[in-house]
Tab-separated table of C-alpha atoms in Angstrom:
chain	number	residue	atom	x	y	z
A	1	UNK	CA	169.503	117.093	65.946
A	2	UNK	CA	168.716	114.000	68.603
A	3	UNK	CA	166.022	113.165	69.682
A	4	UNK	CA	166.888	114.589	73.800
A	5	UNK	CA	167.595	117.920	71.571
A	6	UNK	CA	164.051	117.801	70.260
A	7	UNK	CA	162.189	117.089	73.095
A	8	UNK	CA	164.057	119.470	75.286
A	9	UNK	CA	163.210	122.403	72.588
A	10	UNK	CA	159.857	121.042	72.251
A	11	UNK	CA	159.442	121.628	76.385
A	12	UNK	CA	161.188	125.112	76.470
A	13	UNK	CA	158.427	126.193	73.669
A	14	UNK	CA	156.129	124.464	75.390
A	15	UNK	CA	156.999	126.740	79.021
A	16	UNK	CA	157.643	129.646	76.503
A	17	UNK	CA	154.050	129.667	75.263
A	18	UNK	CA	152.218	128.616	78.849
A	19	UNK	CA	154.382	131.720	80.257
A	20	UNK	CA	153.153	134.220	77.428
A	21	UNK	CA	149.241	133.174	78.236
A	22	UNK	CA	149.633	133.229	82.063
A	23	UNK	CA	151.233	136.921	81.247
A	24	UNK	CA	148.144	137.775	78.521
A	25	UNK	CA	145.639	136.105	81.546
A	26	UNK	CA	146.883	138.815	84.057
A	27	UNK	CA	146.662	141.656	81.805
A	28	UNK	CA	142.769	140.656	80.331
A	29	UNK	CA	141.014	139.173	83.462
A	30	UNK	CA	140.720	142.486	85.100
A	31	UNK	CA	139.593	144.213	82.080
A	32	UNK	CA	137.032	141.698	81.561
A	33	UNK	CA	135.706	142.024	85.397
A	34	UNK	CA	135.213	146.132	84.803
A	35	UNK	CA	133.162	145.138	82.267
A	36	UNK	CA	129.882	146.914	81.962
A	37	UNK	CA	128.514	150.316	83.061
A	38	UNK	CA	127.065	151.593	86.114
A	39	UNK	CA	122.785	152.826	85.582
A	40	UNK	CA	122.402	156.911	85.184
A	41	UNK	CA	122.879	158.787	87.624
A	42	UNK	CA	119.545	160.329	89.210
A	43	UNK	CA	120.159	162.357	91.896
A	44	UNK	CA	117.195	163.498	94.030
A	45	UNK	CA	116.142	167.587	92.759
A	46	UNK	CA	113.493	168.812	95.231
A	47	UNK	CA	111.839	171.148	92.289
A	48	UNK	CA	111.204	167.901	90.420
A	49	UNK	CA	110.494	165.520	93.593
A	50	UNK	CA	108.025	169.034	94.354
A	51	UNK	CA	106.190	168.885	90.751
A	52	UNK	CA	106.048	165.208	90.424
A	53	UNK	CA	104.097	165.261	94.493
A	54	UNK	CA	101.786	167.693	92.904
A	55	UNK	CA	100.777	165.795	90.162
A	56	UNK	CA	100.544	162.812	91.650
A	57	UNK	CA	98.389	164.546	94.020
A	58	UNK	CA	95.572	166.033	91.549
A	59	UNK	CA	92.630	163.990	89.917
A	60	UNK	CA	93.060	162.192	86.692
A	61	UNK	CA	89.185	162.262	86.483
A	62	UNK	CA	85.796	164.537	86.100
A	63	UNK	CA	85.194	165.952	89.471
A	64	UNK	CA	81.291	165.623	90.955
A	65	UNK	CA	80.132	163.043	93.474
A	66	UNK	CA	83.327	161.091	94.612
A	67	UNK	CA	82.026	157.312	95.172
A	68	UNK	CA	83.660	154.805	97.516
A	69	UNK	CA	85.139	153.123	94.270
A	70	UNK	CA	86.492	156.458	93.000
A	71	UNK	CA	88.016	156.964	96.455
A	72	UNK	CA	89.207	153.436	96.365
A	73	UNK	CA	91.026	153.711	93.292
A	74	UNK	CA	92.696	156.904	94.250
A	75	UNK	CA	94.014	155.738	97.163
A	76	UNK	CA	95.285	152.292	95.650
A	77	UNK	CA	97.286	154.951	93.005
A	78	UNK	CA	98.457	157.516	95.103
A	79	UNK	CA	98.753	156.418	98.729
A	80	UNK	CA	101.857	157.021	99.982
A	81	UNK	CA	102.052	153.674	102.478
A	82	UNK	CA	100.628	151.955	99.790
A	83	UNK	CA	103.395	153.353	97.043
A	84	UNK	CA	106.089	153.013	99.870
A	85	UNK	CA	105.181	149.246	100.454
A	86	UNK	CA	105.057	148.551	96.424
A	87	UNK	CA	108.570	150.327	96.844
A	88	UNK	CA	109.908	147.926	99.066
A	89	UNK	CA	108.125	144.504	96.808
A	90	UNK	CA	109.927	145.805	93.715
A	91	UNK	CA	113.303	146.090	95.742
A	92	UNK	CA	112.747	142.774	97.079
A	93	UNK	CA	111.591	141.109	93.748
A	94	UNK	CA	114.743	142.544	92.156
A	95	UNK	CA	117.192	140.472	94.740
A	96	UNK	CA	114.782	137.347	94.359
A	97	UNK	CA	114.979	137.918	90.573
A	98	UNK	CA	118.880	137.349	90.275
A	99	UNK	CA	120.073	133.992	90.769
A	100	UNK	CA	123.165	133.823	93.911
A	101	UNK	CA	126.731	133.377	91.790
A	102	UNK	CA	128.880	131.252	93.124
A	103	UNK	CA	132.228	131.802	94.308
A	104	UNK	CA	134.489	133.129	91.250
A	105	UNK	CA	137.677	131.102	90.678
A	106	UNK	CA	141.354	133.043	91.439
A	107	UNK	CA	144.206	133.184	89.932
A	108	UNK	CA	147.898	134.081	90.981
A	109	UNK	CA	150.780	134.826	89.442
A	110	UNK	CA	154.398	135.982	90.574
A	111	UNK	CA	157.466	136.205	88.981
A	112	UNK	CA	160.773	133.863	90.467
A	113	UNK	CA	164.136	135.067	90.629
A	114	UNK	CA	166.463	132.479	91.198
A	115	UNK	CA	170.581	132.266	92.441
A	116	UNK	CA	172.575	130.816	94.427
A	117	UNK	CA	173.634	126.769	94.508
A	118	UNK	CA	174.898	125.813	90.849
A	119	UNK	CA	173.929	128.754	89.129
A	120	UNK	CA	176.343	130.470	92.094
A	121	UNK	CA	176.989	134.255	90.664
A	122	UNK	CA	174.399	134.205	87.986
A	123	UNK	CA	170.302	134.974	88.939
A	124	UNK	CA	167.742	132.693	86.732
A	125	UNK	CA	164.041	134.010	86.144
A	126	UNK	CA	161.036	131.712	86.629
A	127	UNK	CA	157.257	132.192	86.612
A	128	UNK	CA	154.490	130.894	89.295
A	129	UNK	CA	151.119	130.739	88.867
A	130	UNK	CA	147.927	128.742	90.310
A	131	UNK	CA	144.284	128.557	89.564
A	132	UNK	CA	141.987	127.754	91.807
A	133	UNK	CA	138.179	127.267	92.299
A	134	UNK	CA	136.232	127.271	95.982
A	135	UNK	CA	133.796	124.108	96.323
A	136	UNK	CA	130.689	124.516	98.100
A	137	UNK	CA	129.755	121.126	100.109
A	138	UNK	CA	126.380	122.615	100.465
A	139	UNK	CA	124.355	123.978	98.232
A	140	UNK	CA	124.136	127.196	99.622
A	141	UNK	CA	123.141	129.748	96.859
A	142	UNK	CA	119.994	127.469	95.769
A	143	UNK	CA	119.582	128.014	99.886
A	144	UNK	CA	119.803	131.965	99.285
A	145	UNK	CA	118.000	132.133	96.086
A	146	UNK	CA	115.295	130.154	98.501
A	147	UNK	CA	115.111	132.922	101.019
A	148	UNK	CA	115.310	135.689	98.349
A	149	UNK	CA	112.257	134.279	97.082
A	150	UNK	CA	110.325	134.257	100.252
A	151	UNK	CA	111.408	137.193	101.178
A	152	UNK	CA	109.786	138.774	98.017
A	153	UNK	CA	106.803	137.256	98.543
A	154	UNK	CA	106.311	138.476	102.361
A	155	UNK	CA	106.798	141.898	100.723
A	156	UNK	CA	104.245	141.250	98.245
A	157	UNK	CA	101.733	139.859	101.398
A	158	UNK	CA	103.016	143.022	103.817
A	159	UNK	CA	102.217	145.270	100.406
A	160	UNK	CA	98.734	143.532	100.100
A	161	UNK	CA	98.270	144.302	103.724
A	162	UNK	CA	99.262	147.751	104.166
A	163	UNK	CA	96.632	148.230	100.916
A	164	UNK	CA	94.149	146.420	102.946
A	165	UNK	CA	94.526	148.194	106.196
A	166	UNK	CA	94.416	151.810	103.931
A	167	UNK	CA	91.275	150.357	102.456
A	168	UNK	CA	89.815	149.875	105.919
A	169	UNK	CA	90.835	153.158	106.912
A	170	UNK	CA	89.278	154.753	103.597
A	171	UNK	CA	85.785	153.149	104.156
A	172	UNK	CA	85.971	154.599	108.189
A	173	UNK	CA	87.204	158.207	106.784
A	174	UNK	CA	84.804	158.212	103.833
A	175	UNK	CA	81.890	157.772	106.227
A	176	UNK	CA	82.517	159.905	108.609
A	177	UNK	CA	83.256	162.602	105.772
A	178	UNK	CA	79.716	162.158	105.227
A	179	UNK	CA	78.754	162.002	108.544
A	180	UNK	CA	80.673	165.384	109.502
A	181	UNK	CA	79.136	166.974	106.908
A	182	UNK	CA	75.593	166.197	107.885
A	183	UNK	CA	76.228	167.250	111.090
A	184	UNK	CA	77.515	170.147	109.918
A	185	UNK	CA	74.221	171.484	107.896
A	186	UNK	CA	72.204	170.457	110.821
A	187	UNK	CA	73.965	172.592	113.039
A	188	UNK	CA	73.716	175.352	109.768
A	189	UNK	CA	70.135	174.833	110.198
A	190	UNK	CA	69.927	174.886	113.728
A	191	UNK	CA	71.793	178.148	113.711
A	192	UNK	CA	69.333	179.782	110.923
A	193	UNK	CA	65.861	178.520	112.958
A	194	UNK	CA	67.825	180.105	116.075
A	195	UNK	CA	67.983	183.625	114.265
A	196	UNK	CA	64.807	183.591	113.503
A	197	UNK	CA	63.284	182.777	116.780
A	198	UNK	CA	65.203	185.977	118.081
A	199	UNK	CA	63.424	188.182	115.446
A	200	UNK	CA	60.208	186.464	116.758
A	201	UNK	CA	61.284	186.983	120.200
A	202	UNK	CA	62.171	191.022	119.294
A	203	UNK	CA	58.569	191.274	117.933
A	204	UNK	CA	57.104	189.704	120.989
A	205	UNK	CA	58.728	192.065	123.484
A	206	UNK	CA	58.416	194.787	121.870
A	207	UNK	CA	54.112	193.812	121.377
A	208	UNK	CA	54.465	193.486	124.963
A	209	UNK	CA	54.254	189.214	124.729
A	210	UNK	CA	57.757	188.915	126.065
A	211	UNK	CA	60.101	190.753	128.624
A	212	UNK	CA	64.148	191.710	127.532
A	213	UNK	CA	65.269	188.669	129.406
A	214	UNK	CA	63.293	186.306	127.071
A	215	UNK	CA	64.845	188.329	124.352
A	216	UNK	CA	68.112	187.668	125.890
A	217	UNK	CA	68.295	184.363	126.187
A	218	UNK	CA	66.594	183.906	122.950
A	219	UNK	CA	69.983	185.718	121.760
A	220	UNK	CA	72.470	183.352	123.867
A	221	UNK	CA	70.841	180.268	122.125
A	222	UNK	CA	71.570	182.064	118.824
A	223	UNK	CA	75.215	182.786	119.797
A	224	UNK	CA	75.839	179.361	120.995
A	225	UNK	CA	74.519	177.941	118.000
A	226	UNK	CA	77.003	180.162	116.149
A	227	UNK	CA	79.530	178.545	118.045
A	228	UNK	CA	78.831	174.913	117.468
A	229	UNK	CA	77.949	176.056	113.758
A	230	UNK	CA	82.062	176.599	113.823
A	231	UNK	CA	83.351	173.562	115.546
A	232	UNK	CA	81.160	171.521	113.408
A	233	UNK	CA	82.345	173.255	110.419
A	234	UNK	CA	86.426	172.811	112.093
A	235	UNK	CA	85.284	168.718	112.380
A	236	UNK	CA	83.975	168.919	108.557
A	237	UNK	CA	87.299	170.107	107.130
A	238	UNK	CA	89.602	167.951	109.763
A	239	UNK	CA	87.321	164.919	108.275
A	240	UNK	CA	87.913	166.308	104.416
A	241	UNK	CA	91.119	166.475	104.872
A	242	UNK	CA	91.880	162.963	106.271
A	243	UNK	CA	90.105	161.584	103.633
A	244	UNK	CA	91.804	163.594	100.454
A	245	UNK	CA	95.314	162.725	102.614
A	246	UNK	CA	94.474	158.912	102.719
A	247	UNK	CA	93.932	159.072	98.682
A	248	UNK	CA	96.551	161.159	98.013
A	249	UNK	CA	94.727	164.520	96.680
A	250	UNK	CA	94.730	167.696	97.573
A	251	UNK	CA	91.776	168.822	99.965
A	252	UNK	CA	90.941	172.082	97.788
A	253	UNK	CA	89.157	169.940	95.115
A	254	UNK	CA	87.291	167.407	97.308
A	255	UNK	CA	83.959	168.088	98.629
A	256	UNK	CA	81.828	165.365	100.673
A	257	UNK	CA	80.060	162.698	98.890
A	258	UNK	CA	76.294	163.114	99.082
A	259	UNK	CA	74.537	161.254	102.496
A	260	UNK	CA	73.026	158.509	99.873
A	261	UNK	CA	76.941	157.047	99.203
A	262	UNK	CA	77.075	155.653	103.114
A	263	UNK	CA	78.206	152.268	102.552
A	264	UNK	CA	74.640	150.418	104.037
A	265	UNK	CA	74.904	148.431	107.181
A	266	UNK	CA	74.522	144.917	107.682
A	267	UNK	CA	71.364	143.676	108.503
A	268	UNK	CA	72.816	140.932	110.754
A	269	UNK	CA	75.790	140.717	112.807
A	270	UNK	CA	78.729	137.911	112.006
A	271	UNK	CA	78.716	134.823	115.038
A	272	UNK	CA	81.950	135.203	117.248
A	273	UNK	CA	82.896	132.383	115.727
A	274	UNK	CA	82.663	133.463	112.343
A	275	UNK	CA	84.740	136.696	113.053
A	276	UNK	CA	87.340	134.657	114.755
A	277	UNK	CA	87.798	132.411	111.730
A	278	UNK	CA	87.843	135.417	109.726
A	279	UNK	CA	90.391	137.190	111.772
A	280	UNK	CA	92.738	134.663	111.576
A	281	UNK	CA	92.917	134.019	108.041
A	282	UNK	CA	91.970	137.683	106.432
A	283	UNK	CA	93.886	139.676	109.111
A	284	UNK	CA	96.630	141.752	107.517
A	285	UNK	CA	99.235	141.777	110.604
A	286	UNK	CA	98.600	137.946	111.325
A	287	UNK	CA	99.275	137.406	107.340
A	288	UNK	CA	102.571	139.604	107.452
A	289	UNK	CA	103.703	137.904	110.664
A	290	UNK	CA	103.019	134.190	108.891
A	291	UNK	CA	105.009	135.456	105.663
A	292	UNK	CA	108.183	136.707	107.975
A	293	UNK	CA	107.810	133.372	109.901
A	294	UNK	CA	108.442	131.257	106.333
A	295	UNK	CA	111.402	133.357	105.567
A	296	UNK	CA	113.019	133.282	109.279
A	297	UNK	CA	112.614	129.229	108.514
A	298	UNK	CA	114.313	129.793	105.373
A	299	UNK	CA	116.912	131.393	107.283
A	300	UNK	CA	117.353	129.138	109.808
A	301	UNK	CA	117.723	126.380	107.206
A	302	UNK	CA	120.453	128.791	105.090
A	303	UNK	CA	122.457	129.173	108.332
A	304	UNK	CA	122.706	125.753	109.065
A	305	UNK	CA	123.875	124.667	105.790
A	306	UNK	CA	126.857	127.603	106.147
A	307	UNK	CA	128.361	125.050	109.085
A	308	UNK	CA	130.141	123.149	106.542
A	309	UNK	CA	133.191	124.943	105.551
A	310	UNK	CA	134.462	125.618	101.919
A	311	UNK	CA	137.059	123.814	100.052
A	312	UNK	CA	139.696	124.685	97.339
A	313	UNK	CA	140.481	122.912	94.663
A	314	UNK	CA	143.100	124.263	91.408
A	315	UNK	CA	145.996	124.113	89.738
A	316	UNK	CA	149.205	125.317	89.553
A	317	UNK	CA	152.320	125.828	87.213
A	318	UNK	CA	155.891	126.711	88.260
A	319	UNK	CA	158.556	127.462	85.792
A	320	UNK	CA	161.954	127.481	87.064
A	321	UNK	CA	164.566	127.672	84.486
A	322	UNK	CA	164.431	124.494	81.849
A	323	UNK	CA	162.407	122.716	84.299
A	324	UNK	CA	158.517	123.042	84.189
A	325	UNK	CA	155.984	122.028	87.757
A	326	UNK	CA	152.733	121.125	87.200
A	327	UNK	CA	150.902	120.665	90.621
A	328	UNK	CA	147.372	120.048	92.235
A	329	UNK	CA	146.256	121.606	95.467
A	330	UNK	CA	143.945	121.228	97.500
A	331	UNK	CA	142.800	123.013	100.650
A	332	UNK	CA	139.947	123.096	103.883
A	333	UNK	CA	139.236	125.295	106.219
A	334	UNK	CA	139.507	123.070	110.177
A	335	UNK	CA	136.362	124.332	111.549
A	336	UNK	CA	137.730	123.979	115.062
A	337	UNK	CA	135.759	127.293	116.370
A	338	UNK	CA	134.069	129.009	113.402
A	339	UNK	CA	130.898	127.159	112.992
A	340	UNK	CA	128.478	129.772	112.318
A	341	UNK	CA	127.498	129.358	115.967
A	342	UNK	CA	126.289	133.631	115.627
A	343	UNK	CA	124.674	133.161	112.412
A	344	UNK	CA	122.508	130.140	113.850
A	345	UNK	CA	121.553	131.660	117.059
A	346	UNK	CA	120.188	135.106	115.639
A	347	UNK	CA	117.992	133.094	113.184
A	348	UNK	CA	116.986	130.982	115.485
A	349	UNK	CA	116.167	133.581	118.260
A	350	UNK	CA	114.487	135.400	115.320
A	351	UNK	CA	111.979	132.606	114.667
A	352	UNK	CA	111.417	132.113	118.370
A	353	UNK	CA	110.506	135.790	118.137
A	354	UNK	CA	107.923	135.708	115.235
A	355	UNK	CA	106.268	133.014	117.401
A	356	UNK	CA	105.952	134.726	120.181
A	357	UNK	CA	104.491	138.266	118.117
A	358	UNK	CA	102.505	135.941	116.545
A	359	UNK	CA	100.706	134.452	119.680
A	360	UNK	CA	100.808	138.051	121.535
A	361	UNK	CA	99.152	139.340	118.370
A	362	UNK	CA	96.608	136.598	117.770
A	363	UNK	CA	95.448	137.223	121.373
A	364	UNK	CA	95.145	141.262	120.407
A	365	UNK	CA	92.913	140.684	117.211
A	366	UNK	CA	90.582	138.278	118.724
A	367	UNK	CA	90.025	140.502	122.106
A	368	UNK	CA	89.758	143.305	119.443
A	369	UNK	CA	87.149	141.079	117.775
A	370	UNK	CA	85.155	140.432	120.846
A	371	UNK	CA	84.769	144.340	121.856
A	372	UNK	CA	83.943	145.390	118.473
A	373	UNK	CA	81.329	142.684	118.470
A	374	UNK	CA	80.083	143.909	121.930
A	375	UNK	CA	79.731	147.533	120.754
A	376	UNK	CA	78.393	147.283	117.388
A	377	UNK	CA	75.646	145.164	118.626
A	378	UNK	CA	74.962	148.141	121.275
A	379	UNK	CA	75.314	150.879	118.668
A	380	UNK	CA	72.809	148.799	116.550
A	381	UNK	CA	70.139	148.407	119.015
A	382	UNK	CA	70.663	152.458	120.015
A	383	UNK	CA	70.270	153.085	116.411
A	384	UNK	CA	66.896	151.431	116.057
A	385	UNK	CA	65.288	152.805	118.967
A	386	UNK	CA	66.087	155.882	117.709
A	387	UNK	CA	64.600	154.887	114.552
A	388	UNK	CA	61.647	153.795	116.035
């Protein structure tokens, strides 16, 4: 055998073999992508949803005097803003928590049938096939994994602020539990002296002391004491029940703490200034606002860096007949009108928009600060005249 012979067996083996491993590549690449199994399904049974509400909703711990701590720690469990906000942290951590992939590479393949020119009234077979990867000029999934990561962490600062503002709420709630229910055994009393002063007025008229109209309106007092004796009681269970809905329990098992758990009140009131400082740095809304800002920056940035468009790079291998076509391609997409002008513009109108909540809401709190200044100082000197 020459040595043309040789070579020219060596080449069809060659082609033989590349065409059996393009064939085996079409067949296993899709098996490999279905890879893996989907997570159990869990469909949503009321019943269960119904018992697991229920459970949730009961005490883990001795009932007796609930304190503000016991309270707190309820309502940091079983809230449901505060469990639907640690909800929506855990779906965001999971996104921040798996890195962007980058484009996956493609392959084609397609079989040639040849005739026609020297091989006139006889059809050859051939074999095409490419491979080809997309190149990113920008680094646009460290970009996304960027933004995925602050957008975790404004859930985690919206979670820590919808907690706060529940806290806020507890403290008002829990207090005026206690307040309701004071009122509500001084009207009790009220009610019981007013009875009693109509069996005094009954032995007056009838010793001759007092007339039937003195009895009477004795009576009315007694009646309308009766009456408030209800709508304080209808206050006392509205109050009971916002408080045992704010920590998540049911209202059957929770009865008012005692008048000595009243959180005390401050001796002193905060300067303006003070409160405005505070405000700004402590104030839930203002903090969520400042974490959505970061992450409509991180946008912005992301958007930007999607101007550039992609470019292909690969190879390819054409059999047709004996002779064997190894090539390189290379393609761009002209961005003559695509150039992510609608991606841009909506995260740039979105950070324009943060800015303005965020002025519009600064000017809210510290107003909000000013009048609750004004009022508490008024409340507080009422409250020590009437001390005094």
């Amino acid at each position: 055998m020459s040595s043309e012979e040789s070579a020219g067996a060596g080449a069809a083996g060659l082609s033989c073999v590349l065409s059996r491993l393009l064939v085996f590549a079409l067949f296993v690449i899709p098996v490999l992508s279905a890879c893996g199994s989907m997570p159990p399904s869990a469909p949503l049974c009321p019943d269960e949803i119904l018992r697991r509400a229920e459970a949730l909703r009961r005490p883990r711990e001795a009932t007796g005097d609930l304190t503000l701590a016991q309270a707190t720690r309820h309502m940091r469990s079983n809230n449901p803003e505060v469990r639907r906000a640690r909800a929506a942290y855990r779906t965001a951590l999971a996104v921040a928590s798996t890195p962007t992939p980058r484009p996956n590479p493609t392959f084609e393949i397609s079989p040639l049938a040849l005739w026609g020119g020297e091989i006139l009234g006889s059809v050859a077979g051939g074999v095409d096939a490419a491979l080809g990867w997309t190149i990113l000029p920008t680094n646009t999934p460290r970009l996304q994994d960027s933004v995925n990561a602050v957008t975790a962490r404004a859930a985690l600062t919206e979670a820590a602020g919808v907690e706060r503002l529940q806290y806020l709420a507890l403290r008002r709630e829990y207090a005026g539990t206690i307040l309701e229910d004071l009122r509500f055994r001084s009207w009790t009393a009220l009610a019981e002296t007013a009875r009693a002063s109509v069996s005094t007025a009954r032995r007056l008229a009838e010793a001759g002391a007092a007339t039937g109209l003195d009895v009477r309106l004795v009576e009315l007092e007694a009646d309308r004491s009766d009456v408030d004796v209800v709508a304080a009681r209808e206050q006392r269970v509205a109050a009971v029940s916002r408080l045992a809905a704010r920590m998540g329990r049911t209202r059957e098992d929770l009865e008012p703490p005692p008048e000595s758990f009243l959180p005390p009140l401050p001796s002193t009131l905060p300067t303006p200034e003070t409160l405005r400082s505070l405000a700004m740095l402590h104030h839930p809304d203002l903090a969520v606002l400042r974490a959505r800002y970061t992450v409509a920056e991180k946008q912005l940035r992301l958007e930007y860096a999607r101007r550039a468009p992609p470019f292909g790079i690969g190879a390819s291998y054409e059999r047709e007949g004996d002779l064997n076509v190894l090539g390189l391609p290379i393609s761009i997409e002209i961005p003559l009108s695509d150039r992510n002008q609608p991606g841009i513009a909506e995260a740039y109108a979105r950070r324009c928009e943060l800015q303005a909540r965020y002025l519009a809401l600064l000017e809210d709190v510290l107003a909000g600060v000013e009048a609750s200044r004004a009022l508490v100082a008024v409340r507080v000197e009422r409250h020590r005249m009437i001390v005094e």
